[in-house]
Amino acid sequence: MATDIPLLSVTDLSVTFRLDRGIIEAVRGISFDLRAGETLGLVGESGSGKSVTARSIMQLLPATARIAPGASIRFNGARLDQMKDRDLQRLRGNRLSMIFQEPMMSLNPIYKIGTQIAETLRLHKGLGKRDALDRARALLEEVRIPDPAERLEQYPHQLSGGQRQRVMIAMAIANNPNLLVADEPTTALDVTVQAEILALLRSLQERHGMAILLITHDLGVVRRICDRVCVMRHGQLVETGNTKTVFAAAEHPYTRMLIASVPQGRPAPVPEAAPPLLSCENVEVGFLLGRHRVLKAVDKVSLTLRRGETLGVVGESGSGKSTLARALLRLGRIDRGTVTFGGVRIEGLGRKAMRPFRPRMQVVFQDPFASLNPRLSVRQLIEEGLIVNRLGSGSRERLGMMERALADVGMPDTALLRFPHEFSGGQRQRIAIARALVLDPEFVLLDEPTSALDLSVQAQIVELLRSLQSRRGLGYIFISHDLKVVRSLCHEIIIMRNGIVVEQGPCEEIMRDPKQDYTRRLMASAFL
Amino acid sequence: MSDSLPVSSDLAGEAPGDTYVAPAFRSETYSALVRRRFRRSKAGLTGAILVGLVLLSAIFADTLSPYSPGARDTANQNSPPQRLHIDAAGLYALPLAVALDPVTFEPKFAADETRRCSLRPFARGWSYSFFGANLDRHLFVVDEACPAHLFGTDGLGRDMLSRILVGSRLTLAMAGLVVFTSVMIGATIGLVSGFYGGLVDDLLQRVTELVLALPELPLYLALVAVIPRNLPPMTVFIVLAAILSLLRWASLAREVRGKTLALRGADYVRAAEAVGAGVPRIILRHVLPNVLSHVVVVITLMVPAIVLAESFLSFLGIGVQPPLVSWGLLLNAGKDLQNLGSYPWMLLPVGAIFVTVLGFNMLGDGLRDAIDPHGD
């Protein structure tokens, strides 16, 4: 399909942001071409400038951003960066369209799906109302949404996340664009849905011959659908090339590191005689929906975790994995069933009675930006657990304990005086782990601790968690939807769906030979 | 604390083979961030200056007043404002001579060019107590025989400038008292309601709704009517403050509850729970500080509302009672049309109220923009 004249040509693009504390160079002199019908992946970790690049192409930068002189963005030969607003509006959503990460945020909740798709058609093609709706139905069919005629009459909240992203794609391709800019189109979606959306994008591209600029942090996605790939770091392009060539033999060390940073290795085996640490039987948690309907978020789940063992709880959003974990820690409700921790039944204990157990069972949350109180210094954050549990005889002894915990997670003790917002995502997660470790727990609940982090940082955190486990004999329950991380960390796993355990057993065994259809689908989407 | 610590190089980047140096960020507490953002807002700064001036003049009202607010200058009743002049000898005003219009018997005031009433700076005048100390120094003192009423006098010959200055105290004290009590009640109820949820929340919210549903004005009138006339003025003042507070806490309780509800589910609150922190600690250390910035804004926006309410009630004659002086009470003198037509300077307290309300509102708006982390 590819021709020789580039469809999109970005030359020497630099974008700066003016902030209080000075000027930040988000993109620093990047150039690349995109030919018609081609899929180009723009890969990078957070802060690498990939989204800013996409927004400069769409000319949708915020007011504080400035494109440095000397840059040019050519689309079909026309300079996008010098175009008037009115001409741009005619181009956007027509020859040039974009889909975003969060499909809930990009659809207007108060309009019907049909109205929203029809609007782009009426705007750019001048279609009548009836014709536009007919075309909208055809488009929904094309993005493979079941019962398209009925969907036209529905509102965004009545659709699932994957379906909403399909609607967004339908809107984007409504006018047969030459270029589709997709900014992390599958990041907010579950793995199985992600695979379906990628397949859809691929097939649409073949049918319509459009070019796709795919912005993502996920190398798996790039490998699956991109012809060529540009690797970005700190606003610069470090490597450009054919996807196959780059993955086979990357030239730049950073690219090599990115590719290698998919979590490797396996957990150290658990000693045979390890005593059980935490177990539960037939745990049920229900939520009241309306007056009489009850949603069983967790339905008759039983599990056993031994000392020094990692139990992975895998499932897509809404599978009940977080609810289960919170119930086990007694941070959330528990309706029926038993929970035993260190030989003691804890499911009936109240807030006061749980107190002695608190330092022994700790938790690390998914988002280190949300789990650290922004008003407190790192010292206050870590010290809190020591103070409330009356550990350490005085401020001096507590300081020593905190310094040891920070050293354990690979942070300098100078961090104690700073505030959480001064640290990167990975460093914050280390602080959150230190907060758990300082209490010397036996059990740590890891609630997706790596999914908000960049790939290279993810691998480091997994490594850290493994070494902490072998040094301290910690028992982990690791909640995740990312099977690659699960494989490198877990001994046993349970697969959950809609509150029920679908499959349960040793991790390696299930990964090698999944018995259930759903597990097979999960594996297929994760390891492609 | 750690305001100038640079980020050490071992923290700058995490990936190996890193040649890029991350921009160094200064360690900044939340309050420093708010201060910096606040300084960018011109309107907010103007408001802060106005509020500062109003508060200072209320504190030093006695020192700034040339006359005792109760002193009557019987020779100069209803006299219009005198102009301030300046020459090498200092500030002075010309006394006014009264002449009755032969036809309408309307008093006409004309400046008497022959005499000059000088304002002596930092001289001794009427004595007052300032934080327990008996003082008699004033910014300016005028001789009794040769008056200088810069804002004119009222029907009893009392100096308007001094009365406005001293009156600010009671008005602002009322605002302070009401804001303090209603914030205490509102914040406590909001925090408890939002944090515990369930039945407690339901119950408290119904009470809040009840208070919010009360029609304010008729209720003021009714409640004030119940206060016995023969109570000492200071007691009336306190009762009035109590009534205002009881009606004002509800909306704040609502807002605090909403904030608390959101924070209750925040990961860092759950994390604190997981390390074993008890309820009081979680509320005081994790919830309250994050709600507080919001409360500060509500306070600055509540003050002008109370100033207006006090003025309004006193204007109607059901608020602060004489011999106490407040802005509303001063306006009460200008409530009939005849007075207003003949003596327009009776409206000067409106200017004071205007400056105060404007200042607090501007300050509140600036603060609100500054504490909002998503403002950029």
PDB file of C-alpha atoms in Angstrom, chain A residues 211-300:
ATOM      1  CA  ALA A 211      -2.464   5.456   7.865  1.00  0.00           C
ATOM      2  CA  ILE A 212      -2.380   5.037  11.630  1.00  0.00           C
ATOM      3  CA  LEU A 213      -0.139   6.870  14.035  1.00  0.00           C
ATOM      4  CA  LEU A 214      -0.337   4.795  17.193  1.00  0.00           C
ATOM      5  CA  ILE A 215       0.884   6.316  20.418  1.00  0.00           C
ATOM      6  CA  THR A 216       1.509   3.773  23.132  1.00  0.00           C
ATOM      7  CA  HIS A 217       3.755   2.720  25.976  1.00  0.00           C
ATOM      8  CA  ASP A 218       3.025  -0.940  25.341  1.00  0.00           C
ATOM      9  CA  LEU A 219       5.617  -2.708  23.225  1.00  0.00           C
ATOM     10  CA  GLY A 220       3.321  -5.713  22.834  1.00  0.00           C
ATOM     11  CA  VAL A 221       0.804  -3.524  21.041  1.00  0.00           C
ATOM     12  CA  VAL A 222       3.481  -2.110  18.760  1.00  0.00           C
ATOM     13  CA  ARG A 223       4.764  -5.517  17.892  1.00  0.00           C
ATOM     14  CA  ARG A 224       1.288  -6.691  17.051  1.00  0.00           C
ATOM     15  CA  ILE A 225       0.132  -4.030  14.620  1.00  0.00           C
ATOM     16  CA  CYS A 226       2.841  -1.525  13.678  1.00  0.00           C
ATOM     17  CA  ASP A 227       4.859  -1.561  10.458  1.00  0.00           C
ATOM     18  CA  ARG A 228       7.427   0.867  11.737  1.00  0.00           C
ATOM     19  CA  VAL A 229       8.252   2.187  15.145  1.00  0.00           C
ATOM     20  CA  CYS A 230       9.695   5.431  16.548  1.00  0.00           C
ATOM     21  CA  VAL A 231      11.084   5.219  20.064  1.00  0.00           C
ATOM     22  CA  MET A 232      10.928   8.460  22.028  1.00  0.00           C
ATOM     23  CA  ARG A 233      12.709   9.424  25.176  1.00  0.00           C
ATOM     24  CA  HIS A 234      12.837  12.764  26.969  1.00  0.00           C
ATOM     25  CA  GLY A 235      11.364  14.477  23.929  1.00  0.00           C
ATOM     26  CA  GLN A 236      13.799  13.060  21.425  1.00  0.00           C
ATOM     27  CA  LEU A 237      13.637  10.250  18.920  1.00  0.00           C
ATOM     28  CA  VAL A 238      16.213   7.683  19.891  1.00  0.00           C
ATOM     29  CA  GLU A 239      15.428   5.099  17.278  1.00  0.00           C
ATOM     30  CA  THR A 240      13.307   4.680  14.173  1.00  0.00           C
ATOM     31  CA  GLY A 241      12.991   1.567  12.115  1.00  0.00           C
ATOM     32  CA  ASN A 242      11.026  -1.413  10.939  1.00  0.00           C
ATOM     33  CA  THR A 243       9.203  -3.051  13.833  1.00  0.00           C
ATOM     34  CA  LYS A 244      10.712  -6.445  13.094  1.00  0.00           C
ATOM     35  CA  THR A 245      14.233  -5.077  12.804  1.00  0.00           C
ATOM     36  CA  VAL A 246      13.956  -2.997  15.938  1.00  0.00           C
ATOM     37  CA  PHE A 247      12.625  -5.851  18.015  1.00  0.00           C
ATOM     38  CA  ALA A 248      15.185  -8.248  16.639  1.00  0.00           C
ATOM     39  CA  ALA A 249      18.220  -6.004  16.900  1.00  0.00           C
ATOM     40  CA  ALA A 250      17.702  -2.604  18.463  1.00  0.00           C
ATOM     41  CA  GLU A 251      20.528  -0.151  17.970  1.00  0.00           C
ATOM     42  CA  HIS A 252      20.006   2.284  20.803  1.00  0.00           C
ATOM     43  CA  PRO A 253      20.687   1.000  24.341  1.00  0.00           C
ATOM     44  CA  TYR A 254      17.469   2.587  25.585  1.00  0.00           C
ATOM     45  CA  THR A 255      15.387   0.624  23.091  1.00  0.00           C
ATOM     46  CA  ARG A 256      17.228  -2.523  24.059  1.00  0.00           C
ATOM     47  CA  MET A 257      16.521  -1.799  27.695  1.00  0.00           C
ATOM     48  CA  LEU A 258      12.828  -1.182  26.978  1.00  0.00           C
ATOM     49  CA  ILE A 259      12.523  -4.455  25.130  1.00  0.00           C
ATOM     50  CA  ALA A 260      14.400  -6.308  27.820  1.00  0.00           C
ATOM     51  CA  SER A 261      12.394  -4.783  30.615  1.00  0.00           C
ATOM     52  CA  VAL A 262       9.426  -7.058  30.140  1.00  0.00           C
ATOM     53  CA  PRO A 263       9.490  -8.782  33.537  1.00  0.00           C
ATOM     54  CA  GLN A 264      11.783 -11.776  33.339  1.00  0.00           C
ATOM     55  CA  GLY A 265      12.561 -14.675  35.585  1.00  0.00           C
ATOM     56  CA  ARG A 266      10.470 -16.736  37.923  1.00  0.00           C
ATOM     57  CA  PRO A 267       9.871 -16.566  41.667  1.00  0.00           C
ATOM     58  CA  ALA A 268      12.097 -18.562  43.977  1.00  0.00           C
ATOM     59  CA  PRO A 269      10.412 -21.807  45.034  1.00  0.00           C
ATOM     60  CA  VAL A 270       8.568 -21.913  48.366  1.00  0.00           C
ATOM     61  CA  PRO A 271       9.938 -24.339  50.979  1.00  0.00           C
ATOM     62  CA  GLU A 272       7.797 -27.456  51.231  1.00  0.00           C
ATOM     63  CA  ALA A 273       7.205 -27.066  54.951  1.00  0.00           C
ATOM     64  CA  ALA A 274       6.028 -23.462  54.770  1.00  0.00           C
ATOM     65  CA  PRO A 275       3.111 -23.000  57.178  1.00  0.00           C
ATOM     66  CA  PRO A 276      -0.138 -21.437  55.970  1.00  0.00           C
ATOM     67  CA  LEU A 277      -0.276 -17.696  56.612  1.00  0.00           C
ATOM     68  CA  LEU A 278      -3.617 -16.555  55.337  1.00  0.00           C
ATOM     69  CA  SER A 279      -6.548 -18.587  54.202  1.00  0.00           C
ATOM     70  CA  CYS A 280     -10.177 -18.042  53.494  1.00  0.00           C
ATOM     71  CA  GLU A 281     -13.123 -20.235  52.815  1.00  0.00           C
ATOM     72  CA  ASN A 282     -16.301 -19.477  50.885  1.00  0.00           C
ATOM     73  CA  VAL A 283     -15.942 -15.742  51.210  1.00  0.00           C
ATOM     74  CA  GLU A 284     -18.883 -13.787  49.864  1.00  0.00           C
ATOM     75  CA  VAL A 285     -19.255 -10.038  49.416  1.00  0.00           C
ATOM     76  CA  GLY A 286     -22.376  -8.521  47.913  1.00  0.00           C
ATOM     77  CA  PHE A 287     -23.378  -5.005  47.035  1.00  0.00           C
ATOM     78  CA  LEU A 288     -26.921  -3.778  47.093  1.00  0.00           C
ATOM     79  CA  LEU A 289     -28.082  -2.483  43.740  1.00  0.00           C
ATOM     80  CA  GLY A 290     -31.377  -0.772  44.177  1.00  0.00           C
ATOM     81  CA  ARG A 291     -33.743  -2.224  46.732  1.00  0.00           C
ATOM     82  CA  HIS A 292     -33.704  -5.960  46.163  1.00  0.00           C
ATOM     83  CA  ARG A 293     -31.039  -6.727  43.620  1.00  0.00           C
ATOM     84  CA  VAL A 294     -27.719  -7.859  45.044  1.00  0.00           C
ATOM     85  CA  LEU A 295     -24.518  -7.919  43.039  1.00  0.00           C
ATOM     86  CA  LYS A 296     -22.296 -10.730  44.218  1.00  0.00           C
ATOM     87  CA  ALA A 297     -18.896  -9.100  43.788  1.00  0.00           C
ATOM     88  CA  VAL A 298     -17.178 -12.069  45.399  1.00  0.00           C
ATOM     89  CA  ASP A 299     -18.904 -15.426  45.391  1.00  0.00           C
ATOM     90  CA  LYS A 300     -17.688 -18.380  47.477  1.00  0.00           C
TER      91      LYS A 300
END
